[in-house]
Short mmCIF file of C-alpha atoms (C1' of nucleotides) in Angstrom, two decimals:
data_model
loop_
_atom_site.label_atom_id
_atom_site.label_comp_id
_atom_site.label_asym_id
_atom_site.label_seq_id
_atom_site.Cartn_x
_atom_site.Cartn_y
_atom_site.Cartn_z
CA MET A 1 112.74 108.49 87.69
CA ALA A 2 113.40 106.88 91.14
CA ALA A 3 113.81 103.22 90.25
CA ARG A 4 111.29 100.99 91.82
CA ARG A 5 111.95 100.95 95.48
CA LEU A 6 114.10 98.15 96.71
CA ASN A 7 112.06 95.45 98.30
CA ASN A 8 114.34 92.53 99.20
CA PRO A 9 115.10 92.43 102.94
CA LEU A 10 118.39 90.88 101.91
CA ALA A 11 119.40 94.33 100.69
CA LEU A 12 118.61 95.76 104.14
CA ALA A 13 120.74 92.89 105.77
CA VAL A 14 123.73 93.82 103.52
CA LEU A 15 123.38 97.51 104.65
CA THR A 16 123.43 96.50 108.34
CA LEU A 17 126.44 94.45 107.75
CA LEU A 18 128.38 97.12 105.91
CA VAL A 19 127.44 99.51 108.71
CA GLU A 20 129.48 97.27 110.98
CA ARG A 21 132.49 97.10 108.47
CA PRO A 22 133.24 96.92 104.79
CA MET A 23 133.03 93.41 103.31
CA HIS A 24 132.92 91.43 100.10
CA PRO A 25 129.82 89.60 99.17
CA TYR A 26 130.90 86.14 100.08
CA GLU A 27 131.81 87.31 103.52
CA MET A 28 128.38 88.82 103.85
CA SER A 29 126.76 85.62 102.99
CA SER A 30 128.94 83.68 105.44
CA THR A 31 128.30 86.23 108.27
CA LEU A 32 124.56 85.93 107.69
CA LYS A 33 124.68 82.20 107.87
CA GLU A 34 126.94 82.10 110.92
CA ARG A 35 124.36 84.41 112.70
CA SER A 36 121.52 82.33 111.53
CA LYS A 37 120.05 85.17 109.75
CA GLN A 38 119.33 83.12 106.77
CA GLU A 39 116.44 81.62 108.66
CA SER A 40 114.62 84.92 108.73
CA ILE A 41 115.92 86.48 105.63
CA LYS A 42 115.92 84.50 102.37
CA LEU A 43 119.42 84.31 101.15
CA ASN A 44 120.67 82.83 97.84
CA TYR A 45 123.75 83.73 95.79
CA GLY A 46 122.01 84.98 92.68
CA SER A 47 119.78 87.50 94.71
CA LEU A 48 122.76 88.66 96.93
CA TYR A 49 124.94 89.69 93.92
CA SER A 50 121.98 91.36 92.10
CA VAL A 51 120.90 93.11 95.26
CA ILE A 52 124.36 94.43 95.73
CA GLU A 53 124.42 95.68 92.07
CA SER A 54 121.25 97.43 92.88
CA LEU A 55 122.38 99.13 96.12
CA LEU A 56 125.54 100.26 94.18
CA LYS A 57 123.51 101.83 91.39
CA ARG A 58 121.43 103.74 93.93
CA GLY A 59 124.59 105.00 95.63
CA LEU A 60 123.80 103.32 98.94
CA ILE A 61 126.99 101.41 98.89
CA GLU A 62 130.40 101.92 97.09
CA VAL A 63 133.33 99.84 96.00
CA GLN A 64 136.10 100.14 98.50
CA GLN A 65 138.76 97.97 96.70
CA THR A 66 139.00 95.03 94.49
CA THR A 67 141.73 92.44 95.13
CA ARG A 68 142.76 89.19 93.69
CA GLU A 69 144.63 86.29 95.05
CA GLY A 70 146.11 83.85 92.60
CA LYS A 71 143.78 82.73 90.01
CA ARG A 72 140.73 83.03 92.26
CA PRO A 73 137.85 85.14 91.13
CA GLU A 74 138.15 88.75 92.06
CA ARG A 75 136.87 89.96 95.43
CA THR A 76 135.18 93.26 95.60
CA VAL A 77 134.92 94.90 99.05
CA TYR A 78 132.04 97.22 99.40
CA ALA A 79 131.44 100.00 102.04
CA VAL A 80 128.21 101.72 102.98
CA THR A 81 127.78 105.31 102.04
CA ASP A 82 126.22 108.06 104.21
CA GLU A 83 123.04 107.82 102.22
CA GLY A 84 123.07 103.96 102.65
CA ARG A 85 123.27 104.44 106.46
CA ASP A 86 120.18 106.70 106.43
CA VAL A 87 118.27 104.34 104.18
CA MET A 88 119.16 101.48 106.51
CA VAL A 89 117.69 103.28 109.48
CA ASP A 90 114.55 104.36 107.64
CA TRP A 91 113.89 101.02 106.03
CA LEU A 92 114.47 99.02 109.28
CA SER A 93 112.29 101.49 111.09
CA GLU A 94 109.52 100.85 108.75
CA LEU A 95 109.84 97.06 108.99
CA LEU A 96 109.53 97.22 112.72
CA SER A 97 106.87 99.92 112.96
CA THR A 98 104.42 99.17 110.17
CA PRO A 99 102.63 95.90 109.72
CA ALA A 100 102.87 94.69 106.05
CA LYS A 101 100.39 92.63 104.30
CA GLU A 102 101.84 89.13 103.91
CA PHE A 103 100.49 86.33 101.78
CA PRO A 104 101.34 83.12 103.64
CA GLN A 105 100.86 79.86 101.54
CA PHE A 106 98.52 78.33 104.10
CA GLU A 107 96.30 81.32 103.84
CA ALA A 108 96.01 80.70 100.10
CA GLY A 109 95.35 77.05 100.78
CA LEU A 110 92.59 77.77 103.22
CA SER A 111 90.86 80.16 100.99
CA LEU A 112 90.80 77.47 98.23
CA MET A 113 90.03 74.69 100.61
CA PRO A 114 86.34 74.23 99.32
CA ALA A 115 87.73 72.99 96.02
CA LEU A 116 88.59 69.69 97.82
CA GLY A 117 86.19 67.44 99.77
CA VAL A 118 85.58 67.74 103.42
CA ASP A 119 87.15 64.45 104.32
CA GLN A 120 90.12 65.09 102.27
CA ALA A 121 90.62 68.40 103.90
CA ILE A 122 90.33 66.93 107.31
CA ALA A 123 92.99 64.28 106.58
CA LEU A 124 95.36 66.96 105.05
CA LEU A 125 94.86 69.29 108.18
CA GLU A 126 95.57 66.42 110.37
CA ARG A 127 98.93 65.89 108.67
CA ARG A 128 99.62 69.58 108.95
CA LEU A 129 99.01 69.63 112.64
CA ASP A 130 101.22 66.68 113.13
CA GLN A 131 104.15 68.25 111.39
CA LEU A 132 103.57 71.66 113.04
CA ARG A 133 103.76 70.01 116.51
CA ARG A 134 106.93 68.31 115.66
CA GLN A 135 108.65 71.39 114.26
CA HIS A 136 107.45 73.42 117.09
CA GLU A 137 109.07 71.00 119.53
CA VAL A 138 112.31 71.24 117.61
CA GLY A 139 112.24 75.02 117.59
CA ARG A 140 111.71 75.22 121.31
CA ARG A 141 114.48 72.91 121.97
CA MET A 142 116.96 74.97 120.05
CA LEU A 143 115.92 78.08 121.70
CA ARG A 144 116.47 76.37 125.08
CA GLN A 145 119.92 75.29 124.04
CA ALA A 146 120.86 78.72 122.81
CA SER A 147 119.79 80.33 126.11
CA GLU A 148 121.69 77.63 128.10
CA LEU A 149 124.81 78.64 126.16
CA GLY A 150 124.24 82.16 127.54
CA LEU A 151 123.32 83.66 124.25
CA PRO A 152 121.26 86.78 125.09
CA ARG A 153 117.68 86.56 123.70
CA LEU A 154 118.32 89.70 121.72
CA PHE A 155 120.06 87.72 119.08
CA SER A 156 117.37 85.14 118.53
CA ILE A 157 114.25 87.23 119.22
CA GLU A 158 113.11 86.46 115.71
CA HIS A 159 112.95 82.85 116.45
CA GLU A 160 110.70 83.61 119.41
CA TYR A 161 108.42 85.41 117.09
CA GLU A 162 108.37 82.42 114.73
CA LEU A 163 107.45 80.11 117.64
CA ALA A 164 104.71 82.51 118.71
CA LEU A 165 103.16 82.40 115.24
CA GLN A 166 103.55 78.61 115.15
CA THR A 167 101.77 78.26 118.43
CA ALA A 168 98.78 80.35 117.12
CA GLU A 169 98.67 78.22 113.99
CA ILE A 170 98.75 74.96 115.87
CA GLU A 171 95.82 76.13 117.97
CA PHE A 172 93.94 77.42 114.88
CA VAL A 173 94.20 74.21 113.02
CA ASP A 174 93.40 72.11 116.05
CA GLU A 175 90.17 73.99 116.82
CA LEU A 176 89.26 73.94 113.03
CA LEU A 177 89.75 70.25 112.97
CA ASP A 178 87.62 69.76 115.94
CA GLU A 179 84.67 71.70 114.41
CA LEU A 180 85.07 69.98 111.03
CA LYS A 181 85.00 66.60 112.48
CA SER A 182 82.14 67.18 114.91
CA GLY A 183 80.18 68.76 112.05
CA ALA A 184 79.72 71.90 114.24
CA PHE A 185 81.46 73.99 111.55
CA PRO A 186 78.76 76.08 109.86
CA GLY A 187 78.87 75.22 106.10
CA VAL A 188 80.18 71.75 106.46
CA GLN A 189 76.76 70.16 105.31
CA ILE A 190 76.60 72.36 102.32
CA TRP A 191 80.17 71.83 101.47
CA ARG A 192 79.76 68.01 101.72
CA ARG A 193 76.65 68.16 99.52
CA ILE A 194 78.28 70.07 96.82
CA HIS A 195 80.94 67.42 96.42
CA GLU A 196 78.48 64.63 96.58
CA LEU A 197 76.47 66.23 93.71
CA ARG A 198 79.58 67.03 91.74
CA SER A 199 80.77 63.47 92.00
CA THR A 200 77.53 62.16 90.35
CA GLY A 201 78.72 63.99 87.25
CA LEU A 202 76.34 66.95 87.44
CA SER A 203 77.46 70.13 85.85
CA MET A 204 78.39 73.18 88.08
CA ASP A 205 75.02 75.03 87.11
CA GLU A 206 72.94 71.95 87.97
CA VAL A 207 74.81 71.61 91.26
CA ASP A 208 74.15 75.19 91.97
CA ALA A 209 70.43 74.94 91.37
CA ARG A 210 70.12 71.89 93.59
CA ILE A 211 72.01 73.57 96.45
CA ARG A 212 69.90 76.73 96.15
CA ASP A 213 66.82 74.55 96.40
CA GLU A 214 68.02 72.52 99.41
CA PHE A 215 69.64 75.26 101.44
CA ALA A 216 67.55 78.19 100.69
CA GLU A 217 66.12 78.51 104.27
CA GLU A 218 69.42 78.04 106.11
CA TYR A 219 71.46 80.34 103.97
CA PRO A 220 69.56 83.47 102.75
CA TRP A 221 72.88 84.70 100.92
CA LEU A 222 72.28 82.05 98.30
CA ASP A 223 69.52 84.20 96.95
CA GLU A 224 71.54 87.42 96.68
CA GLN A 225 73.57 87.92 93.58
CA MET B 1 113.61 69.08 81.40
CA ALA B 2 110.67 69.61 83.80
CA ALA B 3 110.42 73.37 83.88
CA ARG B 4 110.91 74.98 87.27
CA ARG B 5 107.90 74.08 89.32
CA LEU B 6 105.14 76.60 89.37
CA ASN B 7 105.15 78.42 92.59
CA ASN B 8 102.65 81.46 92.42
CA PRO B 9 99.46 80.43 94.29
CA LEU B 10 97.62 82.56 91.81
CA ALA B 11 98.09 79.72 89.23
CA LEU B 12 96.37 77.40 91.69
CA ALA B 13 93.55 79.85 92.13
CA VAL B 14 93.27 79.87 88.19
CA LEU B 15 93.14 76.12 88.21
CA THR B 16 90.31 75.96 90.94
CA LEU B 17 88.30 78.52 89.02
CA LEU B 18 88.63 76.66 85.68
CA VAL B 19 87.50 73.50 87.43
CA GLU B 20 84.23 75.30 88.18
CA ARG B 21 83.85 76.32 84.60
CA PRO B 22 85.82 77.72 81.66
CA MET B 23 86.63 81.49 81.93
CA HIS B 24 88.57 84.22 80.21
CA PRO B 25 91.32 85.98 82.30
CA TYR B 26 89.61 89.03 83.09
CA GLU B 27 86.69 87.06 84.38
CA MET B 28 88.99 85.11 86.56
CA SER B 29 90.34 88.27 88.11
CA SER B 30 86.81 89.75 88.73
CA THR B 31 85.69 86.51 90.28
CA LEU B 32 88.60 86.35 92.56
CA LYS B 33 88.00 89.98 93.71
CA GLU B 34 84.34 89.32 94.10
CA ARG B 35 85.01 86.40 96.46
CA SER B 36 87.68 88.51 98.27
CA LYS B 37 90.35 86.05 97.30
CA GLN B 38 92.78 88.74 96.34
CA GLU B 39 93.19 89.36 100.16
CA SER B 40 94.84 85.99 100.69
CA ILE B 41 96.25 85.52 97.18
CA LYS B 42 98.30 88.28 95.57
CA LEU B 43 96.60 89.23 92.29
CA ASN B 44 97.86 91.58 89.63
CA TYR B 45 97.11 91.68 86.02
CA GLY B 46 100.78 91.06 84.79
CA SER B 47 101.20 88.06 86.98
CA LEU B 48 97.75 86.72 86.01
CA TYR B 49 98.51 86.76 82.28
CA SER B 50 101.94 85.33 82.62
CA VAL B 51 100.78 82.55 85.02
CA ILE B 52 98.17 81.67 82.47
CA GLU B 53 100.83 81.39 79.86
CA SER B 54 102.76 79.15 81.96
CA LEU B 55 99.91 76.91 82.76
CA LEU B 56 99.23 76.59 79.10
CA LYS B 57 102.83 75.71 78.25
CA ARG B 58 102.64 72.89 80.83
CA GLY B 59 99.31 71.56 79.35
CA LEU B 60 97.40 72.18 82.53
CA ILE B 61 94.89 74.40 80.87
CA GLU B 62 93.97 74.82 77.14
CA VAL B 63 92.29 77.37 74.92
CA GLN B 64 88.64 76.64 74.56
CA GLN B 65 87.76 79.65 72.27
CA THR B 66 88.81 83.16 71.36
CA THR B 67 86.00 85.57 70.64
CA ARG B 68 86.11 89.25 69.74
CA GLU B 69 83.32 91.87 70.08
CA GLY B 70 83.58 94.96 68.16
CA LYS B 71 86.96 96.56 68.53
CA ARG B 72 87.68 95.28 71.96
CA PRO B 73 90.69 93.24 72.63
CA GLU B 74 90.27 89.49 71.99
CA ARG B 75 88.90 87.34 74.73
CA THR B 76 90.45 84.01 75.15
CA VAL B 77 88.50 81.52 77.19
CA TYR B 78 90.53 78.76 78.88
CA ALA B 79 89.43 75.37 80.20
CA VAL B 80 91.29 73.14 82.63
CA THR B 81 92.75 69.75 81.29
CA ASP B 82 92.76 66.51 83.16
CA GLU B 83 96.30 66.91 84.10
CA GLY B 84 95.42 70.33 85.38
CA ARG B 85 92.72 68.97 87.59
CA ASP B 86 95.24 66.54 89.11
CA VAL B 87 97.82 69.08 89.64
CA MET B 88 95.24 71.29 91.32
CA VAL B 89 94.34 68.56 93.82
CA ASP B 90 98.00 67.73 94.48
CA TRP B 91 99.09 71.38 94.87
CA LEU B 92 96.26 72.39 97.11
CA SER B 93 96.80 69.24 99.10
CA GLU B 94 100.26 70.21 99.72
CA LEU B 95 99.47 73.77 100.66
CA LEU B 96 97.11 72.47 103.38
CA SER B 97 99.10 69.48 104.56
CA THR B 98 102.72 70.84 104.65
CA PRO B 99 103.93 73.83 106.58
CA ALA B 100 106.04 76.02 104.34
CA LYS B 101 108.81 78.27 105.44
CA GLU B 102 107.76 81.74 105.16
CA PHE B 103 109.89 84.92 105.49
CA PRO B 104 107.54 87.67 107.03
CA GLN B 105 108.91 91.07 106.83
CA PHE B 106 108.55 91.64 110.53
CA GLU B 107 110.78 88.68 111.22
CA ALA B 108 113.52 90.16 109.15
CA GLY B 109 113.09 93.46 110.90
CA LEU B 110 113.36 91.72 114.32
CA SER B 111 116.53 89.87 113.25
CA LEU B 112 118.24 93.03 112.38
CA MET B 113 116.85 95.13 115.36
CA PRO B 114 120.08 95.38 117.09
CA ALA B 115 121.25 97.74 114.29
CA LEU B 116 119.10 100.40 115.89
CA GLY B 117 119.16 101.73 119.49
CA VAL B 118 117.02 100.36 122.20
CA ASP B 119 114.87 103.42 122.63
CA GLN B 120 114.37 103.91 119.01
CA ALA B 121 113.31 100.19 118.80
CA ILE B 122 110.88 100.62 121.60
CA ALA B 123 109.22 103.65 119.95
CA LEU B 124 108.95 101.78 116.73
CA LEU B 125 107.41 98.79 118.19
CA GLU B 126 104.95 100.86 120.00
CA ARG B 127 103.75 102.28 116.74
CA ARG B 128 103.45 98.88 115.39
CA LEU B 129 101.37 97.65 118.30
CA ASP B 130 99.00 100.59 117.94
CA GLN B 131 98.34 99.89 114.23
CA LEU B 132 98.04 96.15 114.87
CA ARG B 133 95.38 96.68 117.44
CA ARG B 134 93.38 99.06 115.14
CA GLN B 135 93.65 96.70 112.21
CA HIS B 136 92.71 93.70 114.23
CA GLU B 137 89.60 95.62 115.41
CA VAL B 138 88.60 96.28 111.79
CA GLY B 139 89.08 92.71 110.81
CA ARG B 140 86.96 91.33 113.69
CA ARG B 141 84.26 93.84 112.78
CA MET B 142 84.20 92.70 109.16
CA LEU B 143 84.07 88.95 110.09
CA ARG B 144 81.17 89.70 112.49
CA GLN B 145 79.35 91.37 109.55
CA ALA B 146 79.76 88.65 107.27
CA SER B 147 78.56 86.05 109.76
CA GLU B 148 75.40 88.53 110.42
CA LEU B 149 74.73 88.32 106.67
CA GLY B 150 74.66 84.55 106.99
CA LEU B 151 77.68 83.84 105.01
CA PRO B 152 79.00 80.41 106.16
CA ARG B 153 82.43 80.58 107.88
CA LEU B 154 83.74 78.33 105.16
CA PHE B 155 84.17 81.09 102.72
CA SER B 156 86.08 83.34 105.06
CA ILE B 157 88.08 80.80 107.14
CA GLU B 158 91.35 82.39 105.76
CA HIS B 159 90.36 85.57 107.38
CA GLU B 160 89.97 83.88 110.75
CA TYR B 161 93.46 82.49 110.23
CA GLU B 162 94.77 86.00 109.58
CA LEU B 163 93.08 87.17 112.77
CA ALA B 164 94.61 84.27 114.71
CA LEU B 165 98.13 85.23 113.67
CA GLN B 166 97.48 88.85 114.21
CA THR B 167 96.40 88.12 117.79
CA ALA B 168 99.57 86.21 118.35
CA GLU B 169 101.74 89.03 116.96
CA ILE B 170 99.91 91.55 119.23
CA GLU B 171 100.63 89.49 122.25
CA PHE B 172 104.25 89.01 121.11
CA VAL B 173 105.00 92.71 120.72
CA ASP B 174 103.20 93.59 123.77
CA GLU B 175 105.29 91.29 125.93
CA LEU B 176 108.51 92.13 124.22
CA LEU B 177 107.80 95.78 124.88
CA ASP B 178 107.16 95.17 128.55
CA GLU B 179 110.35 93.46 128.84
CA LEU B 180 112.39 96.03 126.99
CA LYS B 181 110.90 98.86 128.94
CA SER B 182 111.41 97.29 132.33
CA GLY B 183 114.86 96.27 131.39
CA ALA B 184 114.06 92.69 132.23
CA PHE B 185 114.99 91.66 128.76
CA PRO B 186 118.27 89.86 128.86
CA GLY B 187 120.85 91.66 126.68
CA VAL B 188 119.22 95.09 126.73
CA GLN B 189 122.29 96.62 128.81
CA ILE B 190 124.72 95.20 126.45
CA TRP B 191 122.70 96.44 123.61
CA ARG B 192 122.43 99.97 125.03
CA ARG B 193 126.12 99.95 125.84
CA ILE B 194 127.07 99.00 122.24
CA HIS B 195 125.17 102.01 120.88
CA GLU B 196 126.55 104.18 123.45
CA LEU B 197 130.11 103.41 122.57
CA ARG B 198 129.45 103.47 118.91
CA SER B 199 127.90 107.03 119.05
CA THR B 200 131.19 108.33 120.73
CA GLY B 201 132.81 107.55 117.38
CA LEU B 202 134.69 104.49 118.19
CA SER B 203 135.42 101.83 115.53
CA MET B 204 133.64 98.59 115.63
CA ASP B 205 136.71 96.82 116.72
CA GLU B 206 137.27 98.98 119.64
CA VAL B 207 133.65 98.68 120.70
CA ASP B 208 134.05 94.94 120.54
CA ALA B 209 137.02 95.08 122.68
CA ARG B 210 135.32 97.20 125.37
CA ILE B 211 132.18 95.04 125.33
CA ARG B 212 134.20 91.93 125.87
CA ASP B 213 135.97 93.56 128.74
CA GLU B 214 132.86 94.89 130.40
CA PHE B 215 130.54 91.99 129.92
CA ALA B 216 132.95 89.05 130.09
CA GLU B 217 131.44 87.53 133.22
CA GLU B 218 127.72 87.84 132.34
CA TYR B 219 128.07 86.40 128.88
CA PRO B 220 130.75 83.59 128.40
CA TRP B 221 129.74 83.33 124.73
CA LEU B 222 131.65 86.48 124.13
CA ASP B 223 134.76 84.52 124.45
CA GLU B 224 133.94 81.90 121.92
CA GLN B 225 134.80 82.63 118.52
"C1'" DA C 1 152.38 62.72 97.77
"C1'" DG C 2 147.80 62.15 96.24
"C1'" DT C 3 142.94 62.66 96.48
"C1'" DC C 4 138.59 63.99 97.93
"C1'" DA C 5 135.31 66.72 100.28
"C1'" DA C 6 134.62 71.19 101.96
"C1'" DT C 7 135.07 75.90 101.45
"C1'" DT C 8 135.69 80.11 98.91
"C1'" DA C 9 133.87 83.18 95.36
"C1'" DC C 10 131.08 84.37 91.93
"C1'" DT C 11 128.33 83.99 86.94
"C1'" DC C 12 124.74 83.08 84.05
"C1'" DG C 13 120.29 83.01 82.06
"C1'" DA C 14 115.76 81.17 82.11
"C1'" DC C 15 111.83 82.50 84.37
"C1'" DT C 16 108.69 85.56 87.18
"C1'" DT C 17 106.92 89.59 89.09
"C1'" DC C 18 105.04 93.97 88.76
"C1'" DG C 19 102.31 97.94 87.68
"C1'" DA C 20 101.79 101.57 84.63
"C1'" DG C 21 99.95 102.17 80.09
"C1'" DT C 22 96.51 101.52 76.27
"C1'" DA C 23 92.27 101.24 74.16
"C1'" DT C 24 87.28 100.24 74.05
"C1'" DT C 25 82.54 100.25 75.73
"C1'" DC C 26 78.89 100.99 79.14
"C1'" DG C 27 76.02 103.60 82.15
"C1'" DA C 28 74.52 107.47 84.66
"C1'" DT C 29 73.84 112.51 84.99
"C1'" DG C 30 73.14 117.06 83.86
"C1'" DC D 1 72.64 113.58 73.72
"C1'" DA D 2 77.17 114.78 75.22
"C1'" DT D 3 80.44 113.58 78.31
"C1'" DC D 4 82.99 111.60 81.94
"C1'" DG D 5 84.03 108.17 85.13
"C1'" DA D 6 83.95 103.18 85.85
"C1'" DA D 7 84.45 98.79 84.03
"C1'" DT D 8 86.27 95.68 80.51
"C1'" DA D 9 90.34 93.50 78.67
"C1'" DC D 10 94.96 93.08 78.05
"C1'" DT D 11 100.23 94.37 76.70
"C1'" DC D 12 104.83 95.54 77.56
"C1'" DG D 13 109.34 95.94 79.36
"C1'" DA D 14 112.25 96.81 83.18
"C1'" DA D 15 113.64 94.68 87.27
"C1'" DG D 16 114.07 90.94 90.38
"C1'" DT D 17 114.35 85.91 91.74
"C1'" DC D 18 116.59 81.60 91.69
"C1'" DG D 19 119.64 77.88 91.75
"C1'" DA D 20 122.58 75.04 89.06
"C1'" DG D 21 127.02 75.54 87.28
"C1'" DT D 22 131.95 76.79 87.38
"C1'" DA D 23 136.41 76.93 89.12
"C1'" DA D 24 140.13 77.52 92.33
"C1'" DT D 25 142.03 76.62 97.02
"C1'" DT D 26 142.42 74.53 101.57
"C1'" DG D 27 142.64 70.86 104.89
"C1'" DA D 28 142.48 66.20 106.27
"C1'" DC D 29 143.58 61.80 105.95
"C1'" DT D 30 145.51 58.00 103.74
#
DNA sequence: AGTCAATTACTCGACTTCGAGTATTCGATG
DNA sequence: CATCGAATACTCGAAGTCGAGTAATTGACT
C-alpha cells in the first residue's frame, strides 16, 4: 500500500541534516536558515512538522530521545535510519539527474496573456523587466560578497543557478518586448483587432466570425477546426 | 475574513475561459487540453472541481444552468461575474508584471548536492545534461512544426519561454560539469576530502576537526562560527 | 529589578491537492 | 448487432500545505 511517494524537498533536506547528526525539528529549521537553504527549499513550520511525521511513519527516521526543560514544549530529537540514508541518496540522485516538469507562474501568465490587451501586456512586461533587472543586480552583489568572504562556491551554487535562469528570463522578456512594440511579433495585429472588436460589445461568436473573415489569408489555421 | 487568497493558476485559467463564454467543468478541461495549456498550467480533475467550488464561494463565477441528459451525471454550466472579470485582469496582470519566487526541484537538488560525493554528482549531472539536450531538441522541433502550420507565435509564447529557460540550464550544467571535472571548481578538494574522511567511518565532529586543520589557510571562513 | 523584543519550540485546523475510481454514452470494427 | 475502447462527466477521501497562534525563555537595556 506504499503511501503516496513523499514529494516535498523539505523532507529530503531533513534527511540530509540527520545524516550529519541527530537533531530536533526546530534545530533543523534554524540550521537550514543559517545555511540559506530556505531560499531554495520552501520552509515553513507546519510543513516541517508534518513532513517529519511522514518520514517517521515510513521508517526513514526514528525518535532518538525526547527531553523537556522547564515548562518549555517537549523537544524530540530524531535520527536517520539506514533506510532513510538510502532514500536520501536515491532521492537526491533523482533530483540532480532527472529534469522535472515545473510550472512557473510566469509561464502560466504568458499562456493566458492574450486575455489582456496588447498595450496592457506591454506595460506589464516592462514592469517585470524592471524588477527582474533590479533583483538580478542584488543577487549578483550578494554572490560577489560571499566569494570575497572566501566561502567556496560549492555552498552557493544553487544561487548561481537562480541567477542563470534570471538572466535567461531577462533576455527573453527584453526580446519579446522589442517585438511587441515594433509590431514585428507575428499575431500582434490579430490580437489587437480581437480586443478592439470585443470592446465594441460584440459577442465572442461575432468577433470570431469577423476575425476569420479579416485574417483568413494570413492565417490558414483559422479554417481548421 | 477574506479567505486565503486563491493561488492555483488553474483558477485563473477557468476565469479566462469563462470570460470567453460560459462552460461546464469538463468542457473547460477539454478546451485547456486542446489549446495545450495543460503544459503550462497543471490540470487535474480533482483540482479543477475544487477550484471551481472556491471561485463560486468567492462570487467570482456563478451557476448559469444545470442540465442532465439521460442518466449521465449532471452538467453544471458556469458563467463569470463582474467581480470575476476584474479579478481575472488583476491576477493575470500580477503574474505578468511581478517576478514570483519559485522553488525548482533542481535548485533544491543543487543546494543539497554536497551530501553526495563529487564523482557521483558528476555522473548524475551528466545524465541530466543528456536528457536536457534531448528534450530541448524535441521542444524545438515541435515549435518549428507549429510555426510551419501557420499558428501565430502568440499562442505558443509560453513554450518559447520554456525553451529559453532550458537553454540556460543546459549551459549552466555544462559549465558546472567542466569545472567539476577539471577540478577548477573552488571547493572541490574540500568536498572530496570530507567524503573521504566520512567513508573511513569518522564521526561528523572528527571530520570537521580534520577539515578545519587541513584547510585553515585556504578557507578563512572555517574559523568563523 | 523591570520590561520588551527576539528567540525557542511547536500546535492547530482550514484549505488545497491529487489521482484513482465510478458510471454512462458514443463510435468504430469485425 | 455485439462489443470494446475512447470519450464524457464527475466524486471522494487520504494526504499535504500553510501560516497565524501560543507560550515559555533569554538577553539587553533602562
